[in-house]
XYZ file of C-alpha atoms in Angstrom:
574
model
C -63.210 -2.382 -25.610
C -61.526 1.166 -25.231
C -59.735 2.131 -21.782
C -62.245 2.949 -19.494
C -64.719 3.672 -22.848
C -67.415 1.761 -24.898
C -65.454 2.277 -27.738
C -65.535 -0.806 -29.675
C -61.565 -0.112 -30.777
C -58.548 1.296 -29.248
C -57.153 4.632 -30.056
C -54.089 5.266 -31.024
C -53.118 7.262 -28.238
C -54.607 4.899 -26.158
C -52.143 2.136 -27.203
C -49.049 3.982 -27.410
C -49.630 5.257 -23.663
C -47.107 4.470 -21.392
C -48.549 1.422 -19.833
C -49.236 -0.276 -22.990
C -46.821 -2.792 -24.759
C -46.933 -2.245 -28.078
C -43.651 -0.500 -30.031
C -45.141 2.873 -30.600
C -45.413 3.517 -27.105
C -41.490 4.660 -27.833
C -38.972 5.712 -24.826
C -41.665 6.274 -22.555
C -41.791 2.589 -22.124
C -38.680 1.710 -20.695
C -37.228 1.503 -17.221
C -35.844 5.180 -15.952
C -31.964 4.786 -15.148
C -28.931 4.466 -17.178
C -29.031 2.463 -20.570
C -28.271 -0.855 -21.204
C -24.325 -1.172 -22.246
C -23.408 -5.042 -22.624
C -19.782 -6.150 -22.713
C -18.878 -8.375 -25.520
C -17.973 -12.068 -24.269
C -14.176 -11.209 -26.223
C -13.434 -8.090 -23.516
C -11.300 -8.078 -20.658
C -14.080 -6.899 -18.014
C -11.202 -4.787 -16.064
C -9.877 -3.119 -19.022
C -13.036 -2.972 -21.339
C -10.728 -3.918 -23.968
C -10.266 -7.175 -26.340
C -8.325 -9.680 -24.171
C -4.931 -11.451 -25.451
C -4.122 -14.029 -22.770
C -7.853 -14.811 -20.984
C -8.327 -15.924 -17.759
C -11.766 -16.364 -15.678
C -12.870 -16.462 -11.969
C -14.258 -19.347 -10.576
C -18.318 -17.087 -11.452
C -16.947 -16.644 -15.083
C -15.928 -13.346 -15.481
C -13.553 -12.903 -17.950
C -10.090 -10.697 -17.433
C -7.047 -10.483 -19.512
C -4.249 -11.961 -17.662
C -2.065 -8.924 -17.777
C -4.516 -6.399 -16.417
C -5.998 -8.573 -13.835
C -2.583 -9.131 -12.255
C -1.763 -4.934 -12.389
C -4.837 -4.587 -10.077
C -4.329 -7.628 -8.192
C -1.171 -6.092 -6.815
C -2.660 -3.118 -5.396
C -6.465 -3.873 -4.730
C -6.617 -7.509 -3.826
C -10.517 -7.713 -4.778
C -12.767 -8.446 -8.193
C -13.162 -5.062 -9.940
C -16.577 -6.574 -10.866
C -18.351 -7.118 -7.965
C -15.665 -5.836 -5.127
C -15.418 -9.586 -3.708
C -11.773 -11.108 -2.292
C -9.658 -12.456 -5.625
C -6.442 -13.717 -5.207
C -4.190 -14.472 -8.364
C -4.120 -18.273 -7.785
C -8.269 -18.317 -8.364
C -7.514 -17.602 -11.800
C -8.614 -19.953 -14.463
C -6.831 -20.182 -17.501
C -8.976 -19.910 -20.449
C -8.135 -22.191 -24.026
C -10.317 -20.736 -26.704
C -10.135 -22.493 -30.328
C -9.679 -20.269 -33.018
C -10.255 -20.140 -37.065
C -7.968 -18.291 -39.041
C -10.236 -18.827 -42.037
C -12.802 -16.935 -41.050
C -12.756 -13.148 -39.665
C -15.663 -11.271 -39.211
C -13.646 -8.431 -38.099
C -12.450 -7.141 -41.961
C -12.984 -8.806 -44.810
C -9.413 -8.423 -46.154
C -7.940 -8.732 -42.763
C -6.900 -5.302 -41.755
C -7.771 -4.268 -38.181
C -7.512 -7.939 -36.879
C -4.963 -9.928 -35.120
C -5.118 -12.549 -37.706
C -5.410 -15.017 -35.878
C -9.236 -15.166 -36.827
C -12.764 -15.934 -34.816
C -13.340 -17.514 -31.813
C -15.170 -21.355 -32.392
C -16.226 -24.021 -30.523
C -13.700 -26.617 -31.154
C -16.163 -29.499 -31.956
C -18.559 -28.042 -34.422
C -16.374 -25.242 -35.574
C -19.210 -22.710 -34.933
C -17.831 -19.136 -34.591
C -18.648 -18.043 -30.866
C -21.042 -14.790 -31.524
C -22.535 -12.013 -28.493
C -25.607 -14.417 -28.493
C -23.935 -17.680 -28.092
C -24.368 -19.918 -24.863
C -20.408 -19.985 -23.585
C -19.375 -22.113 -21.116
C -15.965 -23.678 -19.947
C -15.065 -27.192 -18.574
C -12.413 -26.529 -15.912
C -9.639 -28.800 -14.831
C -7.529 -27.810 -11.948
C -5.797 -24.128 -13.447
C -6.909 -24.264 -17.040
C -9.884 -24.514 -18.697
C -11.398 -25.340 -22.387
C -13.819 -23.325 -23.488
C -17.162 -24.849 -25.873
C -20.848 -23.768 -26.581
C -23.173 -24.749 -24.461
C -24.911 -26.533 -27.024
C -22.275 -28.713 -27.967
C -21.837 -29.990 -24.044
C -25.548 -30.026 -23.457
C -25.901 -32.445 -26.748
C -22.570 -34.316 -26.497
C -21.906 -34.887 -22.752
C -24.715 -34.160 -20.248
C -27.587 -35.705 -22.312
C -25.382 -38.591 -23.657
C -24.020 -38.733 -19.713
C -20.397 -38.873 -21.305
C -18.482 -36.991 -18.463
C -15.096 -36.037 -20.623
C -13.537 -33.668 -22.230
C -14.084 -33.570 -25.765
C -10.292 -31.559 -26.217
C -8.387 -33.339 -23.771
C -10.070 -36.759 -22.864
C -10.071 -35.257 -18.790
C -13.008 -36.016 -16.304
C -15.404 -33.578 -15.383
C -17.944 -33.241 -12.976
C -21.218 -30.819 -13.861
C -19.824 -28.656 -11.030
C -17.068 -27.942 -13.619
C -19.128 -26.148 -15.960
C -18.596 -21.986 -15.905
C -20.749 -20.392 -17.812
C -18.799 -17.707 -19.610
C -21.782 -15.871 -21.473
C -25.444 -16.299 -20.857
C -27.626 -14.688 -23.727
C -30.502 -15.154 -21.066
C -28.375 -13.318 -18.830
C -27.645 -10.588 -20.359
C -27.244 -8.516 -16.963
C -23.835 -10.323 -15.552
C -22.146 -8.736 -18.237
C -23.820 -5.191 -18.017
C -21.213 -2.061 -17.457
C -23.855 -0.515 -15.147
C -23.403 -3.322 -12.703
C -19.004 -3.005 -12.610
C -18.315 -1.326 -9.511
C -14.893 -0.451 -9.914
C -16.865 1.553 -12.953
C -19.548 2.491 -10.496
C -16.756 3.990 -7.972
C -15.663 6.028 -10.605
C -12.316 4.667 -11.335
C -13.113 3.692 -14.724
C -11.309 1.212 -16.915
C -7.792 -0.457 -15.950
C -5.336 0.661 -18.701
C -3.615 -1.673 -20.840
C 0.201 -1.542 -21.051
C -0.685 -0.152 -24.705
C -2.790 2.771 -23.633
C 0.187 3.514 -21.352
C 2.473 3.858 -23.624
C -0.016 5.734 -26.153
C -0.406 8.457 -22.918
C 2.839 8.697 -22.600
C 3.952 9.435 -25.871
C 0.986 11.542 -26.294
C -1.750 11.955 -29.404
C -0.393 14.380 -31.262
C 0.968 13.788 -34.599
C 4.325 15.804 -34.683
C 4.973 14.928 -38.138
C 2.000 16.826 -39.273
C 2.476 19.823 -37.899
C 5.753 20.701 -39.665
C 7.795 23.557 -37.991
C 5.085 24.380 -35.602
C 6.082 20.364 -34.020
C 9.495 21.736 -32.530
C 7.609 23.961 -30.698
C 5.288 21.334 -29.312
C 8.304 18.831 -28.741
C 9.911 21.601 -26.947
C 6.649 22.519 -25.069
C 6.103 18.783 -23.706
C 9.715 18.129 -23.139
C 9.584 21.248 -20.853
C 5.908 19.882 -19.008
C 7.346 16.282 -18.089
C 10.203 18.412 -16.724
C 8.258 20.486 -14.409
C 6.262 17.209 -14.129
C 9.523 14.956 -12.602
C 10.742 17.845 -10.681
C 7.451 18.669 -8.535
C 7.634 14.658 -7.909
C 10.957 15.321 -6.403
C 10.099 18.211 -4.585
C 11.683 20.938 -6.464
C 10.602 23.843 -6.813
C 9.961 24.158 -10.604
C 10.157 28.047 -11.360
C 13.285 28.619 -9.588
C 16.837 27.884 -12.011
C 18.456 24.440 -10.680
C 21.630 26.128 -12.246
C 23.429 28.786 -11.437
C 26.952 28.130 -12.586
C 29.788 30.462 -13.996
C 32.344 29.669 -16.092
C 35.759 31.293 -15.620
C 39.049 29.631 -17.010
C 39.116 26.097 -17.243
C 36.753 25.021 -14.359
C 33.685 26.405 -13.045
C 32.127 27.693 -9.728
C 29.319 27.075 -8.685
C 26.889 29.754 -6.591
C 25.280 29.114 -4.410
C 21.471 30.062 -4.811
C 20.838 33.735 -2.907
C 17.064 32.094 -2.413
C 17.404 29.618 0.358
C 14.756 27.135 0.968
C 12.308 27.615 4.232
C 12.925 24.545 6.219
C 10.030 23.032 7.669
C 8.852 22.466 10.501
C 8.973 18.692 12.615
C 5.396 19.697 13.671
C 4.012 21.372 10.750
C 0.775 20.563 9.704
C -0.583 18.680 5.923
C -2.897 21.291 5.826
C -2.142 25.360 5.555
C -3.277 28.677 7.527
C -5.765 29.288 4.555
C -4.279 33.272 5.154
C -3.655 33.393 1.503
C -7.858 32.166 0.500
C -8.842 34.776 2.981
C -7.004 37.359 2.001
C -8.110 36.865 -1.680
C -11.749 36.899 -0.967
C -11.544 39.777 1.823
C -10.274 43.132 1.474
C -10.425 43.792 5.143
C -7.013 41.696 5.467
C -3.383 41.491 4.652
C -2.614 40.196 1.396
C -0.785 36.892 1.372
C 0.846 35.408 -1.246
C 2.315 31.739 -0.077
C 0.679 29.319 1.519
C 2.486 28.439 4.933
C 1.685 25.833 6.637
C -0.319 25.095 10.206
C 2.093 24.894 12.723
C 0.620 21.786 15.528
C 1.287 22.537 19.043
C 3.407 19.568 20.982
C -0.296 18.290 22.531
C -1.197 17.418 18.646
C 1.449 16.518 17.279
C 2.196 13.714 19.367
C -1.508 12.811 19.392
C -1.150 11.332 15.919
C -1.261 7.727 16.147
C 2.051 5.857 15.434
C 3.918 8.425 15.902
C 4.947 8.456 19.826
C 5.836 4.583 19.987
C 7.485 4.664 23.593
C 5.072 2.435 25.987
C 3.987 4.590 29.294
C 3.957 2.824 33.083
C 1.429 3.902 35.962
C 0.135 2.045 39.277
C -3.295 1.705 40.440
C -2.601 1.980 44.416
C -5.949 0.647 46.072
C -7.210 -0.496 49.393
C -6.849 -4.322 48.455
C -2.855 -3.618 46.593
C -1.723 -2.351 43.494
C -1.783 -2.691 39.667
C 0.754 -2.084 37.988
C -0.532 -0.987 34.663
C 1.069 -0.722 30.606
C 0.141 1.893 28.162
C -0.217 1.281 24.792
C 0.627 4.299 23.504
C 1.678 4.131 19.808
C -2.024 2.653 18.919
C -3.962 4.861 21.610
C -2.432 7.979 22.182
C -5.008 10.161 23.284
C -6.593 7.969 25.806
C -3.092 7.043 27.071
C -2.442 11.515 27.401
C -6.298 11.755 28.959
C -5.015 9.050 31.846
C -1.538 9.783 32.466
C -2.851 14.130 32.609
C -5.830 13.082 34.878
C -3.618 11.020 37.163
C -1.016 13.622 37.391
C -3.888 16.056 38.380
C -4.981 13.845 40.915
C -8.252 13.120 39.098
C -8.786 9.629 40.343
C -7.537 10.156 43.939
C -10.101 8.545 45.848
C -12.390 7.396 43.465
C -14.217 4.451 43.425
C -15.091 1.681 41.540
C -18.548 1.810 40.958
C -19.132 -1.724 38.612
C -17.809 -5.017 39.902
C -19.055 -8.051 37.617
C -17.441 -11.288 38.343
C -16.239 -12.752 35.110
C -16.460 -9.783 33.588
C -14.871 -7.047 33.967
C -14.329 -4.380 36.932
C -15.427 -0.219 36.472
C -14.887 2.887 37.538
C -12.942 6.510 37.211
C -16.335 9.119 37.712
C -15.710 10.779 41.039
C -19.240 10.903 41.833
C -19.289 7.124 42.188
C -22.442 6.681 40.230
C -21.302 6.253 36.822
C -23.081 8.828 35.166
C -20.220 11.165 35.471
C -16.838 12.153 34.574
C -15.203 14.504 32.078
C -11.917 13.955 30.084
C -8.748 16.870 30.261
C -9.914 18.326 27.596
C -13.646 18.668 29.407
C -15.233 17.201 26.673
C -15.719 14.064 24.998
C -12.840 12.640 23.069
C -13.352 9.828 19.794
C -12.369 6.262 19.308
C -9.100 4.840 18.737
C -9.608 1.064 16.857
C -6.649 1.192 14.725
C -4.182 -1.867 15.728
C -3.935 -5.404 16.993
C -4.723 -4.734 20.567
C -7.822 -7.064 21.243
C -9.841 -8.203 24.701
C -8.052 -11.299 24.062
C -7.184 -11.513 27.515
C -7.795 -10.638 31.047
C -6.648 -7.686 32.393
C -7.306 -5.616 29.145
C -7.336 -1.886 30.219
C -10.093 -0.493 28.196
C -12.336 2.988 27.945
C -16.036 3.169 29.442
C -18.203 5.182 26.849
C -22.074 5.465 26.264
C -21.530 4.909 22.994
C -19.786 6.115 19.621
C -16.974 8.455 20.448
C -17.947 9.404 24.154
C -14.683 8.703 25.834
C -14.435 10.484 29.371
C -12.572 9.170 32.263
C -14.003 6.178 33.075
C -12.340 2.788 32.162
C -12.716 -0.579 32.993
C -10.558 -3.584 33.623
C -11.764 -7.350 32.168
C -11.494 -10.303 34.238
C -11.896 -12.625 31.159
C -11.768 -12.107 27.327
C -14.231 -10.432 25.862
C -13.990 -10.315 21.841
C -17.543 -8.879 21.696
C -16.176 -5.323 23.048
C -13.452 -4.992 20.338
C -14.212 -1.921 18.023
C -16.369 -0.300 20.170
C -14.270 0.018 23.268
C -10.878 1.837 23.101
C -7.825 -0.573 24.371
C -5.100 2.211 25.747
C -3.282 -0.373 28.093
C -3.061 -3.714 30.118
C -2.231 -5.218 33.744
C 1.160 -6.490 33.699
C 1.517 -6.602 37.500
C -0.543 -7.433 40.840
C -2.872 -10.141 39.114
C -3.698 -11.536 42.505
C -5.297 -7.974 43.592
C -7.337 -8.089 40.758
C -8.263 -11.724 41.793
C -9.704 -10.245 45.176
C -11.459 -7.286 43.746
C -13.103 -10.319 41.591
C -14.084 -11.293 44.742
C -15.491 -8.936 46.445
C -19.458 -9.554 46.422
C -22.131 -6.962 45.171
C -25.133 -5.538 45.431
C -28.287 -6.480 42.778
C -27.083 -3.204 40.924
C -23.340 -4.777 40.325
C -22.344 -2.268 42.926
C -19.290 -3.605 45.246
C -20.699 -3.861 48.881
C -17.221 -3.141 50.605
C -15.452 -0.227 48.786
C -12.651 -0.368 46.268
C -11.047 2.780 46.590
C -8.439 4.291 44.053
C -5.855 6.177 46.571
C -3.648 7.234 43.808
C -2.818 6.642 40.308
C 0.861 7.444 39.844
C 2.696 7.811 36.377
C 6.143 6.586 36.734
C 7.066 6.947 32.935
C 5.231 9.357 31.014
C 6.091 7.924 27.571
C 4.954 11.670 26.061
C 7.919 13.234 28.284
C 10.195 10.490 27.262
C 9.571 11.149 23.212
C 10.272 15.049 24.068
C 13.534 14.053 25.506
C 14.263 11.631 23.155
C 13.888 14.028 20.441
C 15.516 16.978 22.418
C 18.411 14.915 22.192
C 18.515 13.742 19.035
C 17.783 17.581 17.614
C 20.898 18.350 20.340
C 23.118 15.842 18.266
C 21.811 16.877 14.594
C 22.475 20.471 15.598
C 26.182 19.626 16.876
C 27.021 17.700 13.252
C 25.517 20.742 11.445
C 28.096 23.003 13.368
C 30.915 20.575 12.778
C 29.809 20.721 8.744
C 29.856 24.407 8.609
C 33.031 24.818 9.776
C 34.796 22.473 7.713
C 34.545 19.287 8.867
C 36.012 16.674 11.589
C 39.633 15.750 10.799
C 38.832 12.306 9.152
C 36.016 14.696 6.750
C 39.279 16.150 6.012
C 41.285 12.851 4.695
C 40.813 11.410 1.325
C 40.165 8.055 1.098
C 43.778 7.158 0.335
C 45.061 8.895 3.643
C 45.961 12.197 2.158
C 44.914 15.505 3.381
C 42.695 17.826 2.287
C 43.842 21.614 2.225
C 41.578 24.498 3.276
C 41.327 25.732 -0.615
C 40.204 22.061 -1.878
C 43.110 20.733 -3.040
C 44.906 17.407 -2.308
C 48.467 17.211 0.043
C 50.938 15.574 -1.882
C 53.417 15.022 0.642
C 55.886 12.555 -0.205
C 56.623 11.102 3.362
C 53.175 10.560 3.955
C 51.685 6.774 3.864
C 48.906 5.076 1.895
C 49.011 3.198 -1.506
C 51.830 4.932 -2.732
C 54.544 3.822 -0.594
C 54.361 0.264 -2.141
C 54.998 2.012 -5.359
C 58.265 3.927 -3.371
C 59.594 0.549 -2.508
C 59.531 -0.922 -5.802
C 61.235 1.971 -7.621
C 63.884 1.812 -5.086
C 64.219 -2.084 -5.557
C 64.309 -1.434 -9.121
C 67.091 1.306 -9.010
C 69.327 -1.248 -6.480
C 69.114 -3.824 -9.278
C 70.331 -1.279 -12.115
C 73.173 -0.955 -10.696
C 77.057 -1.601 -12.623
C 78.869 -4.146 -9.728
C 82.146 -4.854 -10.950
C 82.873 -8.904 -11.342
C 86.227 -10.484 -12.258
C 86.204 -12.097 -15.049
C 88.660 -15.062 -15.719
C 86.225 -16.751 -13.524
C 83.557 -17.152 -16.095
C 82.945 -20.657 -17.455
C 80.836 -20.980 -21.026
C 77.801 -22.967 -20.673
C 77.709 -26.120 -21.700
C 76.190 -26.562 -24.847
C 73.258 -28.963 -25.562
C 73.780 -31.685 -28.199
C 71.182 -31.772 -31.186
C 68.893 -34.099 -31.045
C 69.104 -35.823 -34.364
C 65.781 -37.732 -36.323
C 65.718 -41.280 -36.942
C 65.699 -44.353 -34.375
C 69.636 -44.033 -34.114
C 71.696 -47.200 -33.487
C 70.185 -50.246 -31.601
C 73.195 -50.364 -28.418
C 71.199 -49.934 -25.572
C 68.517 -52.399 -26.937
């Protein structure tokens, strides 16, 4: 009867082993891993929090309203399970609730009062182990125990709500909370809590961390101090966020008299760089870990030479132009540079080199697309300016959505040479894992008659297709350094103008007057503006004042107005 014995009883060791399934076998007996943590069916499942205004997803997961629409606006996905959620797949949730009965305190403190959640039919509070489901109509839906639909609509095949009098179809059924399934509502299985990110905060706990958990009142005296001591941290806090530097004064002002100067600061700020890199030198780590160095105490900044920092992506936005002069005519060719920079620079620097000057192409495949770019004509071959090979550049809309796509041979991830090809039809299945750095805007009937040209079993053209040159007539890199040599040319002239006091309309106020040298405003009385208006009246005014001398026998008295008197009066006129 014993475990590999003729015992005629089991030890005690032998049934709490850790194969056995009785309850002394203890911890040994469950699954390794993280514990079990369930979320109560009452939680927002972003938040981890009790929800106020519920909402589901069409699987049933349960969000408050508020929260869910914070990380809508940034993530666009289900913090659950990482699937797309858009805010019009919410489901409005209706739950019924008791304020008779609270399990939460018996006197009612550290409740909402507004009681349990029941199932509106039988009144049966809605517990962690109760069947939950909801019957959805369009946005909104009312929320029973399962018990009460299974018993009241799908056994008595009575397809309406029992609320709201609505049809319903079984399809409308969510199930909210499972007690069978206890895993869909297991923390281990969130992934935004998986990622790390941990629970969405409430616009509660936001306000709690920003007011802090400390109870000033407590402290007495000692709370100044730590009012003082925050107010001074959110500070520093707001001025690093505006790029300040936080231990130098922002104020250096004396008072003398009625006004006050202002210094300006002896420390003037180091102005960066245009190609200065995110990253630093790392002088200032190596010179604290080695003694064999110059100490360094700030951390300056990389400084990118012209090659790299116009091989950032977006930056250099200027489109590049070359021709393709072959035996059978020329293609005229269009660089997209602002999504492809460095396989637009690796072209445009091995064409002015004269890299593809007689080259062939090597790969003809009508329908296809046409190859070539290795100078020893087999394909095998080729090496990019830098002499090495050079990685992928996927970011933007360009697509083989067409033909003529100007795209870059590789052998596979991030082996970008020389070689590029040119399709004769789209091909959607190369996007992502062949660079697009350009297109054929020019000479499509050339490219028709290198279609044509017939091959060899290897794809290999039987009459030649020769490259004789590959000339760049606008280098869209040389164009950006002129651009900006002009615009730094023009920035550098206004700077000069501002030092030395200004252009003549800097000078003017906005009412016309002018500006001395010492700051103060011309008053000149001759001058124009609003105030001439104000001139013209006084003078009117004055004009009017004046005595003029009038004769006066020739004065008549007004005539007076008779009273009227009350009454009707006498009846003549009637």
């Amino acid at each position: 009867m014993g475990k590999g014995t003729d015992k005629l009883y089991i030890t005690h060791s032998e049934w709490a082993s850790s194969d056995s399934f009785s309850a002394n076998s203890g911890s040994r007996s469950h699954a390794n891993g993280a514990p079990f943590r369930r979320l109560p069916f009452n939680f927002c499942a972003a938040s981890l929090q009790p929800f106020h205004n519920p909402v589901c997803t069409p699987d049933g997961t349960i969000f408050d309203a508020e929260v869910i629409a914070k990380w809508l606006e940034k993530q666009k996905t289900n913090p659950v399970d990482g699937k797309p959620l858009a805010a019009r797949d919410l489901i409005k949730l209706n739950f019924a609730r008791n304020a008779d009965v609270d399990s939460k305190a018996a006197d009612g403190t550290g409740s909402d009062g507004k009681g349990d959640f029941i199932d509106p039919v039988t009144y049966k509070v809605l517990t962690d182990n109760t069947h939950v489901v909801a019957i959805r109509h369009g946005t909104y839906a009312n929320v029973f125990a399962y018990d009460t639909i299974d018993r009241m609509n799908i056994k008595a095949k009575m397809w309406r709500d029992l609320l709201d009098d609505e049809e319903f179809s079984r399809s409308n059924i969510i199930t909210l909370q499972d007690p069978q399934n206890a895993t869909s509502r297991d923390l281990g299985q969130f992934k935004h809590l998986t990622d790390g990110e941990g629970a969405i905060l409430t616009k509660e706990q936001e306000e709690e961390r920003k007011e802090g958990n400390v109870n000033i009142g407590a402290l007495g005296r000692v709370g100044e101090k730590v009012l003082r001591a925050k107010e001074a941290v959110e500070k520093a806090r707001r001025e690093r966020e505006m790029g300040r530097d936080v231990n130098r004064s922002s104020t250096s002002v004396v008072k003398t008299g009625a006004g006050a100067v202002v210094k300006p600061s002896m420390i003037q700020d180091k102005k960066k760089a245009y190609n200065a890199a995110v990253y630093t030198t790392g002088r200032a780590a190596a010179s604290f870990t080695s003694t064999g160095l110059t100490p360094e105490t700030s951390g300056e900044r990389a400084i990118l030479t012209d090659e790299e920092y116009m091989l950032k992506p977006k930056r250099v936005k200027i489109r590049g132009y070359a021709r393709i002069e072959t035996n059978l005519g020329d293609l005229n060719i269009e660089l997209y540079t602002e999504y492809a920079p460095r396989a637009v620079w690796n072209f445009t620097r091995l064409a002015q080199k004269g890299y593809y000057k007689g080259v062939t192409f090597h790969r003809n495949i009508k329908n296809f697309m046409i190859q070539g770019g290795d100078p020893s004509g087999t394909g095998r071959q080729g090496a990019s300016i830098w002499g090495k090979n050079f990685q992928d550049e996927f970011e933007g809309p360009n697509t083989h959505d067409s033909r003529g796509i100007l795209s870059m041979a590789n052998k596979g991830k991030n082996t970008n040479s020389s070689q590029f090809f040119i399709t004769y039809r789209p091909a959607k299945h190369l996007d992502h894992k062949h660079t697009i750095f350009g297109k054929v805007v020019g000479g499509l009937d050339v490219l028709s008659r290198m279609e044509a040209v017939e091959t060899d079993g290897s794809d290999r053209p039987l009459n030649k297709i020769v490259m004789k040159e590959v000339v760049v007539y606008l280098d869209p890199f040389e164009e950006f350094q002129k651009q900006k040599a002009e615009s730094d040319k023009s920035a550098e002239a206004k700077a000069a103008i501002a030092r030395s006091g200004g252009t003549d309309d800097d000078k003017m106020t906005w009412t016309g007057k002018r500006v001395r040298a010492d700051g103060t405003v011309d008053q000149d009385e001759s001058g124009g503006g609003v105030g001439k208006y104000l001139k013209a009246a006084k003078l009117q005014s004055s004009a009017e004042d004046e005595i003029i001398e009038e004769d006066l026998d020739t004065w008549d008295e007004p005539v007076k107005k008779k009273p009227k008197t009350g009454g009707f009066g006498n009846f003549d006129n009637w």
